[in-house]
Coordinates of C-alpha atoms and ligand atoms in Angstrom, one line a residue:
X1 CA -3.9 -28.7 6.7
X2 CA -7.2 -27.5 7.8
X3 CA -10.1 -26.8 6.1
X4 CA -13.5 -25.3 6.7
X5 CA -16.4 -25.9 4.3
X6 CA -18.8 -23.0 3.3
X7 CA -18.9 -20.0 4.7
X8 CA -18.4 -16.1 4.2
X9 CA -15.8 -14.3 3.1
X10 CA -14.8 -10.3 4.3
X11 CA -12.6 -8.1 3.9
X12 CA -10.9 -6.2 7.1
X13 CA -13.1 -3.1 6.8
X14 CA -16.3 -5.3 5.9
X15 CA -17.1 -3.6 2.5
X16 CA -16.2 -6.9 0.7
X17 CA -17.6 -10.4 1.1
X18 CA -18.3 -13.9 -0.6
X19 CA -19.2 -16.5 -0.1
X20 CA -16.8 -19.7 -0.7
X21 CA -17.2 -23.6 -0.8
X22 CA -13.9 -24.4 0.7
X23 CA -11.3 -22.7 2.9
X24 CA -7.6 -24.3 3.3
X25 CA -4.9 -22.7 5.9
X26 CA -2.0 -23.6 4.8
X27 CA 1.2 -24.4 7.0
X28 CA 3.9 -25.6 4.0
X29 CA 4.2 -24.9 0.4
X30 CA 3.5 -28.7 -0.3
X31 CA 0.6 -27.9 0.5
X32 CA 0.0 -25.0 -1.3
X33 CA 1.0 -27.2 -4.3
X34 CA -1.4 -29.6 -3.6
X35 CA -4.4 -27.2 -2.7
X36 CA -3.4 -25.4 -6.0
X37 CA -3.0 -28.3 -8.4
X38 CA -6.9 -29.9 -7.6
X39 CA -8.5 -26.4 -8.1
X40 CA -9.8 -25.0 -11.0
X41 CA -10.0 -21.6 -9.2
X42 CA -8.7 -20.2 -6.5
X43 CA -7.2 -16.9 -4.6
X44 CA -5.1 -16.7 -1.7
X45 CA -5.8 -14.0 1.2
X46 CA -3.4 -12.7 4.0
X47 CA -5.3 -10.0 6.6
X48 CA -7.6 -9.0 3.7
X49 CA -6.4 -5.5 4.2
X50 CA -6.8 -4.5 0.8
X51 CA -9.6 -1.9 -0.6
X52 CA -9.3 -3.6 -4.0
X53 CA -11.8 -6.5 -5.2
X54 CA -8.5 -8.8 -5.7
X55 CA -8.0 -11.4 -2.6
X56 CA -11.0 -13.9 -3.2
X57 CA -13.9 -14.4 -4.9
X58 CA -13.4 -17.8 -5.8
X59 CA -15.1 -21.3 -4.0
X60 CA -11.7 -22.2 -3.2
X61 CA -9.8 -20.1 -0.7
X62 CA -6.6 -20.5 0.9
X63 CA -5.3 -18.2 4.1
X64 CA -1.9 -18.3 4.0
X65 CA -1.7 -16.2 7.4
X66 CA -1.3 -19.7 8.8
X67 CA 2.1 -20.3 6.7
X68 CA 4.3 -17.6 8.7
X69 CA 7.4 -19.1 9.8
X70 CA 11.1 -17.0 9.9
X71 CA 12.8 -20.4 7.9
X72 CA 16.7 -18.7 7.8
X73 CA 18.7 -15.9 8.0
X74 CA 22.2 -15.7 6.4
X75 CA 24.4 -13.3 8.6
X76 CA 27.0 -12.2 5.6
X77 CA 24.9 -12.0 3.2
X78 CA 22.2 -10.1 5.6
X79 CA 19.4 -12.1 4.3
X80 CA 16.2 -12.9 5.6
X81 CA 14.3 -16.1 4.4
X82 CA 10.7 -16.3 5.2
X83 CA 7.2 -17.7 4.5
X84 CA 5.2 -15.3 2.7
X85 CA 2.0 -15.1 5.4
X86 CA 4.5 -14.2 8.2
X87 CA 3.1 -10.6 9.3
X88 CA 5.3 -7.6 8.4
X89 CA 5.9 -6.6 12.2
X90 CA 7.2 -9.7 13.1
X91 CA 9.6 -10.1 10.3
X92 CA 10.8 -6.1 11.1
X93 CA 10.9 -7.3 14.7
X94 CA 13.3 -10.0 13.8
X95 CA 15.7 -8.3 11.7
X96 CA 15.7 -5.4 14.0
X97 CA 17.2 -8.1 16.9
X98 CA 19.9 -8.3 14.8
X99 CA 20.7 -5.0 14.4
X100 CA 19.3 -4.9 9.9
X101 CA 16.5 -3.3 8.5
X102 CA 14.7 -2.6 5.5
X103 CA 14.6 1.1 4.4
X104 CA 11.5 2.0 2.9
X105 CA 8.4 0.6 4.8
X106 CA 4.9 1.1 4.3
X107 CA 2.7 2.6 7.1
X108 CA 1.3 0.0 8.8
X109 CA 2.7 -3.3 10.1
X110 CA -0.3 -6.1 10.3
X111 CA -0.1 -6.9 6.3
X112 CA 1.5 -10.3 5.1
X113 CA 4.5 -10.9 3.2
X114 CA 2.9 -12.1 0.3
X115 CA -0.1 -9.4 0.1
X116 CA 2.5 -6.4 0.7
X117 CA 5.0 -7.9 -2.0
X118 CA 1.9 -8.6 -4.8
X119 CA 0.2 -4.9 -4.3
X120 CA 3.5 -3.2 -4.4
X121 CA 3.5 -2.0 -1.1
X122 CA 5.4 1.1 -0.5
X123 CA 7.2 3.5 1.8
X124 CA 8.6 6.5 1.7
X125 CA 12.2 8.0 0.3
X126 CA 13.4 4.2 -1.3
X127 CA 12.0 1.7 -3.0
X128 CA 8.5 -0.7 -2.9
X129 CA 8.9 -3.2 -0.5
X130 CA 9.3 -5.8 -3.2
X131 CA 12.6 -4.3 -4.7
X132 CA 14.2 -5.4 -1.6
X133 CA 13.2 -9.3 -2.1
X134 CA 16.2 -11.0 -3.8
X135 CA 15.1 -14.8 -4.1
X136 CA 11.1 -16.3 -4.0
X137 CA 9.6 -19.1 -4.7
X138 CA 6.8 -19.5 -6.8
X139 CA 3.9 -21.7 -7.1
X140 CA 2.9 -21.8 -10.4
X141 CA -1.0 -22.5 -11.8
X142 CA 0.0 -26.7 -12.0
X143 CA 1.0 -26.4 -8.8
X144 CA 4.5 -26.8 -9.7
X145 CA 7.3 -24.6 -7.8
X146 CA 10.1 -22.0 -9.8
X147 CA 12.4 -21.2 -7.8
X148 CA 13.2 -17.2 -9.0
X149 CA 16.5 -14.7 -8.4
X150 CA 17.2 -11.2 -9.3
X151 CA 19.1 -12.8 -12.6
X152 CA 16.2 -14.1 -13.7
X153 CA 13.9 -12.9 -16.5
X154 CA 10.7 -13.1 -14.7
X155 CA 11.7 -11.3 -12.1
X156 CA 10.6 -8.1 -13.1
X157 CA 7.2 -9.3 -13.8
X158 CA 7.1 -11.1 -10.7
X159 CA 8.2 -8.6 -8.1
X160 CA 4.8 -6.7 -7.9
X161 CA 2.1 -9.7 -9.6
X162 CA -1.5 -9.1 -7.8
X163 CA -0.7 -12.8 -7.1
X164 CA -2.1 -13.5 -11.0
X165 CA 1.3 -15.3 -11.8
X166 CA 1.7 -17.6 -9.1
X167 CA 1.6 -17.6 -5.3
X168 CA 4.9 -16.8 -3.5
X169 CA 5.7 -19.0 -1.4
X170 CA 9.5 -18.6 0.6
X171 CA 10.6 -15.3 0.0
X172 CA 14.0 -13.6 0.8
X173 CA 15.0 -10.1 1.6
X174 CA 18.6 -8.3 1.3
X175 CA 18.5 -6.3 4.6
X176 CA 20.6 -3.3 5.6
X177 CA 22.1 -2.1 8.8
X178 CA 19.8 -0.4 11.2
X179 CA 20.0 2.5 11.8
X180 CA 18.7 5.8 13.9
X181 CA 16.6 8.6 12.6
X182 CA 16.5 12.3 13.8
X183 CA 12.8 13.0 13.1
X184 CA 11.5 16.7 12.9
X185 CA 7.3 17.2 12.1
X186 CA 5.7 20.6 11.7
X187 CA 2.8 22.4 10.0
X188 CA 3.6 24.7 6.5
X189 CA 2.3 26.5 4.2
X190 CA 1.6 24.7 0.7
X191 CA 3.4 27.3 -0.9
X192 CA 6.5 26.8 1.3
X193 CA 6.5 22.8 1.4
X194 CA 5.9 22.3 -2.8
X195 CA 8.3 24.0 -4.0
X196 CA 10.9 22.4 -1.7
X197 CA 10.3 19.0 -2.5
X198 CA 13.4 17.9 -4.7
X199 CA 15.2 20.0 -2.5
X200 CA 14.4 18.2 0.6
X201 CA 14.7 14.7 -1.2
X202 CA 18.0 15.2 -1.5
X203 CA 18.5 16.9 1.6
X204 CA 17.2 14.5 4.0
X205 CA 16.8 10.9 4.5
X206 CA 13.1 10.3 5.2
X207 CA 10.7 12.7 3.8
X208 CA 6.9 12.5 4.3
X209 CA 3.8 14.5 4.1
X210 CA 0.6 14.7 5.5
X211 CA -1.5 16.9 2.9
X212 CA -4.7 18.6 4.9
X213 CA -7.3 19.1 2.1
X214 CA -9.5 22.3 2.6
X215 CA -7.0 24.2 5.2
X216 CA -4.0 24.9 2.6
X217 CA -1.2 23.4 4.6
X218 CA 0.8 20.3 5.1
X219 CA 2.2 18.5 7.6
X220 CA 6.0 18.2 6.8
X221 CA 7.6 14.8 8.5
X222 CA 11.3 14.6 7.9
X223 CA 14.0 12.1 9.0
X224 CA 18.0 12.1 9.1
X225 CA 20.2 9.2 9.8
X226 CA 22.2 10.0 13.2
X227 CA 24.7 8.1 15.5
X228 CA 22.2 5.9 18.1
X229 CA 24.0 7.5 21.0
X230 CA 23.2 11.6 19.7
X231 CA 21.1 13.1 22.3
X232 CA 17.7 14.6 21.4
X233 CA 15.3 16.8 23.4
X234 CA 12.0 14.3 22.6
X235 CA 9.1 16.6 22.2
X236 CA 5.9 14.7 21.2
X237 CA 3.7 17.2 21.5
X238 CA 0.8 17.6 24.1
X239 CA -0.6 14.1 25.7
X240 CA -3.6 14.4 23.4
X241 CA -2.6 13.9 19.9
X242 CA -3.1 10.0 20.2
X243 CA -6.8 10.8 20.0
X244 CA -6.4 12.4 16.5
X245 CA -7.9 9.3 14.8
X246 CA -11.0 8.9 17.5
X247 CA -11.2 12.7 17.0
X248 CA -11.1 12.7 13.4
X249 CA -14.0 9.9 13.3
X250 CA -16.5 11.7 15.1
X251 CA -16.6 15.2 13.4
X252 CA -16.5 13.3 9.9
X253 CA -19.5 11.0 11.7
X254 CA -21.9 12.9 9.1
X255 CA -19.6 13.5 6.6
X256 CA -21.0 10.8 4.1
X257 CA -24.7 13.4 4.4
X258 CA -23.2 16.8 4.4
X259 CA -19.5 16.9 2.9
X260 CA -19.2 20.0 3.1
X261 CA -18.9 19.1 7.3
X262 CA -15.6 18.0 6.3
X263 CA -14.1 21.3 4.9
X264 CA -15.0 22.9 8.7
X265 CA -14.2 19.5 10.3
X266 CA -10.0 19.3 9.0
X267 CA -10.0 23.2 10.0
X268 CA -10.2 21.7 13.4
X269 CA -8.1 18.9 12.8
X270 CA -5.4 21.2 11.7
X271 CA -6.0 23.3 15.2
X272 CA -6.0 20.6 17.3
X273 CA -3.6 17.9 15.8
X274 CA -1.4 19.0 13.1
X275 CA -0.3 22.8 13.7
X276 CA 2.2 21.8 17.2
X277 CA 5.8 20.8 15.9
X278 CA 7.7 17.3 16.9
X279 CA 11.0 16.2 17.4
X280 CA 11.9 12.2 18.3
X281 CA 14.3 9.7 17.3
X282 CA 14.3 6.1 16.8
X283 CA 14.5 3.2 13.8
X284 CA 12.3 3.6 10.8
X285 CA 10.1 1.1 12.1
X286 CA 9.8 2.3 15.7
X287 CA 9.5 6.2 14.7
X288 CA 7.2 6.0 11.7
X289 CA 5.3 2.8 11.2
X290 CA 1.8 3.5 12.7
X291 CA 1.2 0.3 15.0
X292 CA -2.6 0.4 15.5
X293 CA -5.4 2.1 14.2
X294 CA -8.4 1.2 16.2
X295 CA -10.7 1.4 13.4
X296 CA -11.0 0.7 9.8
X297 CA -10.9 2.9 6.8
X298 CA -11.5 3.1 3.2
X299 CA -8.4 4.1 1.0
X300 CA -7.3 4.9 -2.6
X301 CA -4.1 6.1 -3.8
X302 CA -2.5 7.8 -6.9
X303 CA 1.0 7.6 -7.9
X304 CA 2.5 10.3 -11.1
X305 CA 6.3 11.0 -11.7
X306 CA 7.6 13.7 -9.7
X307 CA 8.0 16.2 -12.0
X308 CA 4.2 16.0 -12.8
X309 CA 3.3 16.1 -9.4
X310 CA 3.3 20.0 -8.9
X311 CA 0.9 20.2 -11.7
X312 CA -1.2 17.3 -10.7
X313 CA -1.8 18.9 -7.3
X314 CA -2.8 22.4 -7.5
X315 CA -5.2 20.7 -10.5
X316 CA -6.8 18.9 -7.5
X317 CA -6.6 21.5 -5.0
X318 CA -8.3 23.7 -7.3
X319 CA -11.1 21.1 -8.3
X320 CA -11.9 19.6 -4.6
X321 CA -12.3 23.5 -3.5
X322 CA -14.4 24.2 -5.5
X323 CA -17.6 24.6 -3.7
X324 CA -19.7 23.3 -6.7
X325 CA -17.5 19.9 -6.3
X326 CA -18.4 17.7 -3.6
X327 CA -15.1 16.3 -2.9
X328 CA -14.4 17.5 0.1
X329 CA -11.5 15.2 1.5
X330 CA -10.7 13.8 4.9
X331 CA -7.2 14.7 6.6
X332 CA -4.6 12.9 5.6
X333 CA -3.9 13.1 2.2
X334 CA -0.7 10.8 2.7
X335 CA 2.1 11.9 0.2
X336 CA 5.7 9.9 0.0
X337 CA 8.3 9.0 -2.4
X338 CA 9.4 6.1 -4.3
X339 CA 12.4 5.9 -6.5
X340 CA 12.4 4.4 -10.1
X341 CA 12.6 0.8 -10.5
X342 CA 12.2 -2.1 -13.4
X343 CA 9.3 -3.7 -12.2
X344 CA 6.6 -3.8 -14.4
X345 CA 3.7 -3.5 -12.9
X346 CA 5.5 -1.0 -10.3
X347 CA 3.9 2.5 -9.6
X348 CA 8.0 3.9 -10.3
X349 CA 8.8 2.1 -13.2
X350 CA 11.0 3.8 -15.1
X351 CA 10.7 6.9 -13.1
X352 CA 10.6 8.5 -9.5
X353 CA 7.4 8.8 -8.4
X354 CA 4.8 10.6 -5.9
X355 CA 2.6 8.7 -4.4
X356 CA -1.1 10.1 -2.9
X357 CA -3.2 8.9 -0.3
X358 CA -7.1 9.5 -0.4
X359 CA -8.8 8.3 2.6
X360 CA -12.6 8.0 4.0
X361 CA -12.5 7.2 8.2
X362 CA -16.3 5.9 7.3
X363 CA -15.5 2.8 5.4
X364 CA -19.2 1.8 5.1
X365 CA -20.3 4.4 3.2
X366 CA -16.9 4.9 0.6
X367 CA -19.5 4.4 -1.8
X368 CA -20.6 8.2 -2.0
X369 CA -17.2 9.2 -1.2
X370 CA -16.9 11.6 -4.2
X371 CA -13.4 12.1 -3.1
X372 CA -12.2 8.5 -4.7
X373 CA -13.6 10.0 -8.2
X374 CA -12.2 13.3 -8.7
X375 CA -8.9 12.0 -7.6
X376 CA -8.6 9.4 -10.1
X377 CA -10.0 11.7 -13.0
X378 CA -7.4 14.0 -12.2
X379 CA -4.6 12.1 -11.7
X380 CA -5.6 9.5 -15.1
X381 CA -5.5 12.5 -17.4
X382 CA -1.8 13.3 -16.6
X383 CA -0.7 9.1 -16.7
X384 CA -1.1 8.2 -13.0
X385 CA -1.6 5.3 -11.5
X386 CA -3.9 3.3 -9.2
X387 CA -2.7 1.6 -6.1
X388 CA -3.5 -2.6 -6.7
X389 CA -4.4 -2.6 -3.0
X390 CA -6.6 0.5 -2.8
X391 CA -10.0 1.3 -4.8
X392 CA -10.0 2.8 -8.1
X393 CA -12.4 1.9 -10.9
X394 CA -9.9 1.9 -14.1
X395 CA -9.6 -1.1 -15.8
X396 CA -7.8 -2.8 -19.2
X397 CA -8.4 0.1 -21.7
X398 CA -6.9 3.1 -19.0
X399 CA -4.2 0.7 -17.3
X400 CA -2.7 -0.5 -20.8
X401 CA -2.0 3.2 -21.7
X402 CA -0.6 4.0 -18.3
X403 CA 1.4 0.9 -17.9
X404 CA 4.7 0.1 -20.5
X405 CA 4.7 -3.5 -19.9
X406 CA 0.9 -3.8 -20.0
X407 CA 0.4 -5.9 -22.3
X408 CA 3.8 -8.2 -21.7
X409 CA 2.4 -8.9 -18.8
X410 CA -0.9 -10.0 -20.0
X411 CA 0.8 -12.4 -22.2
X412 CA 2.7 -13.7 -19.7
X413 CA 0.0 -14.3 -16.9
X414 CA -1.5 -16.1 -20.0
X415 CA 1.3 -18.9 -20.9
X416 CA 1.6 -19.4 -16.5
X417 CA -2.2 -19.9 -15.9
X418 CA -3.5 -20.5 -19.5
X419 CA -7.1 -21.4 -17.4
X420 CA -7.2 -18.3 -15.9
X421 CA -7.3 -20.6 -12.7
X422 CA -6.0 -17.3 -10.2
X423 CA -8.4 -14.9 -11.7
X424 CA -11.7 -13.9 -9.7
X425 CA -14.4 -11.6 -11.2
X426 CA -12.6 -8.5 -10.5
X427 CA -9.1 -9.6 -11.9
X428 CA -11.4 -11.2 -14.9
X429 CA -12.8 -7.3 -15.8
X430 CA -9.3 -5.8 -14.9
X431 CA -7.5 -7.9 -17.7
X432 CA -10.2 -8.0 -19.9
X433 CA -10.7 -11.4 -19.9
X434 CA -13.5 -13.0 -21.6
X435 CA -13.9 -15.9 -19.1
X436 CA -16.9 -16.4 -16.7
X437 CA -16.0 -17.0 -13.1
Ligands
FAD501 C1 -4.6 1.0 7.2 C2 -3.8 0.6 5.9 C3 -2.6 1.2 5.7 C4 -1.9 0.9 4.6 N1 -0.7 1.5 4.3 C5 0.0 1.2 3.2 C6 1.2 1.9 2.9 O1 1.8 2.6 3.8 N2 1.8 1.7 1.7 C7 1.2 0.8 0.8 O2 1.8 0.7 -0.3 N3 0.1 0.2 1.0 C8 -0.5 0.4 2.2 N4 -1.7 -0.3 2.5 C9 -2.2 -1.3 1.5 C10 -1.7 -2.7 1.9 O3 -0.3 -2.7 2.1 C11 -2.1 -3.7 0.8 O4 -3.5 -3.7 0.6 C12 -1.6 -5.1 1.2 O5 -1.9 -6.0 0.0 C13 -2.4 -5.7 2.3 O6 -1.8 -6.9 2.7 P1 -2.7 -8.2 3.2 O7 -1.9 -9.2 3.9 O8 -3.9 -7.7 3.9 O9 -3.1 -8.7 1.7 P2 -4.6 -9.1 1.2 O10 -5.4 -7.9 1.1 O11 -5.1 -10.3 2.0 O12 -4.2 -9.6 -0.3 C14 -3.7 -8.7 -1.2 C15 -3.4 -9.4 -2.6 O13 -2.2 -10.2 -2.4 C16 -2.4 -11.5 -2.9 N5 -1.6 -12.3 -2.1 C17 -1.6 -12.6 -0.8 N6 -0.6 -13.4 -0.5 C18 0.0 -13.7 -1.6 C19 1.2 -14.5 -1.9 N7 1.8 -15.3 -1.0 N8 1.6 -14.6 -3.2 C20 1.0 -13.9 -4.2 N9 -0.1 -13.1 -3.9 C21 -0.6 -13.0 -2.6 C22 -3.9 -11.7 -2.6 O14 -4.4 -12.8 -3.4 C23 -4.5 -10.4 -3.0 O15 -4.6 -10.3 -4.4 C24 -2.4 0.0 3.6 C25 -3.7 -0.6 3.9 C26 -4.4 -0.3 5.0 C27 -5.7 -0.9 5.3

């Protein structure tokens, strides 16, 4: 095992550092154990592509990019066993050479195992990421292992855990057969695509859309499952459109001085980028997983049950056009669709959810993004709730009326690590811990 004394911690985008004593990368989960039982704090990091406060910290930091290997797959069971730092691309790669998939992926495939799983990473039209795991292993605060399955009680605590209850270590996923989706993208109205949601949920197999604050239209992305072999005309619009990120960065360049740039700015957007139609096929991770971004971003993200929804965002719509509000929000506002589940710290527990992107393309200054504030007062005062991986300022006293299993969970991250040994000064203020880091 290696490990590199002193030095400075950062998070992808650079709006998070530390500084640590020690840094281990880790290549087996003995020595995870070991590295875990001789600490008296510690956090864990994969590609540190989180906007929340949540992956260090501490003085002692372990990288578990460096534990990444594919360990077995089980062909009749269509199971997947792998170490929890292996990247998410390469574990989609793998399971797509033999012909499986998993059917609800996030957008964006350089995330770890273990940070997707403990943020409740999510997709679109299916379930988080995590729901799909079937066996892990976890490394517990005394650096002991517990081995956990879908019949066990702590799994619903477990599945989405910030990485407060343990670190998982060799995870397994239940695949699916791969299969082929006809993809059709094009501008609307918002007063054609929100009233059609439920309809097109159960219509189609992939549903996705691209909300473009300040211009009253969305970009509507749907998918349906087709034989491999049925022929499409591929349109992919003009030869331009892969700029739209590069495009996007320089007209919101002053954005963080005069917001009211970006109202104008997504106008053009729209013109240039979102108002042509599309029409591809492929796998879900080969036609809708974004692949590389070139530059960083800032994001937060609000989930609410999707019956609220409607209300929820014509509130917002009203409040970030408002001239006197200086909200004005860059283009995409990312919405998808997760079904209920039991997990308990899940964004769907218990019910089928919305989920809404908020993004700044200047990550340095998020700070005076207004955007991230009005967002989260809106969507707290109807029960919504925060993305672990993206920013949001809500702690204990909102997130134990919002969350059912709250304060179970609280208990329980108490009896696994009475010494509060994997909290850091964010995940301290978040529980409402009394502890000094
Ligand atoms: C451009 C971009 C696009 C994104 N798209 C999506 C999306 O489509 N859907 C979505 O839901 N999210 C999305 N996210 C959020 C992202 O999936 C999460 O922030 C994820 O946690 C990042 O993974 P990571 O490997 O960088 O984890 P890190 O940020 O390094 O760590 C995240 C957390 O996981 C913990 N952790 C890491 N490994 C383990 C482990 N083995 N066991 C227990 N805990 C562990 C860390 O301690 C930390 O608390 C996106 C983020 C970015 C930057």
């Amino acid at each position: 095992m290696k490990q590199e004394k002193s030095g400075v911690w950062q998070s992808w985008n650079e709006n998070i550092s530390y500084k640590y004593k020690s840094l281990y990368k880790i290549t087996s989960e003995d020595e995870l154990q070991q590295i875990i039982k001789k600490s008296e704090k510690i956090r864990f990091f994969g590609t540190k592509q989180s906007s929340a406060d949540i992956a260090s910290g501490t003085e002692t930091l372990v990288d578990i990019t460096t534990y990444n290997k594919i360990l077995s797959y089980n062909d009749s069971e269509r199971t997947i066993t792998v170490q929890s730092g292996l990247i998410l691309g390469d574990l989609l790669e793998a399971i797509e050479a033999k012909g499986w998939c998993i059917p609800c992926l996030p957008d964006i495939n350089t995330i770890t195992i273990g940070g997707a799983l403990a943020t409740g990473t999510h997709g679109t039209s299916g379930k988080l990421l995590c729901e799909y795991m079937t066996e892990c292993s976890l490394v517990l605060a005394d650096g002991t292992v517990k081995k956990i399955n879908e019949e066990d009680e702590l799994t619903d605590a477990v599945r989405v855990s910030l990485g407060v209850l343990g670190v998982m270590s060799e995870i397994t996923f239940k695949c699916e057969s791969l299969y082929t989706l006809h993809i059709k993208e094009g501008p609307e109205d918002d007063s054609e695509w929100l009233p059609k949601i439920k309809e097109r949920l159960k219509q189609h197999d992939f549903l996705r859309i691209l909300w473009l604050p300040h211009t009253d239209k969305g970009y509507v992305i749907t998918g349906d499952k087709i034989d491999s072999n049925t022929e499409i005309i591929e349109d992919l619009g003009p030869k331009y459109l892969k700029h739209r990120r590069k495009a996007s960065k320089i007209l919101y360049k002053y954005t963080h001085i005069f917001p009211w740039i970006t109202a104008i700015a997504n106008k053009l957007l729209y013109r240039g980028f979102f108002s042509a139609t599309k029409e591809h096929k492929g796998s879900l991770y080969q036609a809708t997983v974004t692949k590389s971004r070139g530059s960083t971003l800032e994001l937060a993200e609000w989930t609410i049950g999707l019956d609220t929804f409607p209300k929820v965002f014509e509130e917002l719509k009203t409040e970030i056009n408002k001239w006197s509000n200086k909200s004005f929000i860059h283009i995409p506002m990312d919405i998808r669709f997760v079904y209920k589940d039991k997990s308990w710290l899940s964004y769907a527990y218990g019910k089928d959810t919305v989920t809404m992107g908020c993004v700044s393309r200047n990550a340095a200054t998020a700070d005076t993004y207004e955007a991230f504030k009005s967002i989260e007062n809106i969507f707290l005062k109807y029960g919504g709730k925060p993305h672990w991986g993206k920013r949001f300022v809500a702690k204990d006293a909102e997130l134990s009326k919002i969350y059912y299993k709250w304060q179970d969970f609280k208990l329980l991250r108490k009896k696994l690590d009475p010494t509060n040994k994997f909290l850091n000064p964010y995940l301290t203020k978040l529980f409402n811990e009394k502890t000094n880091n």
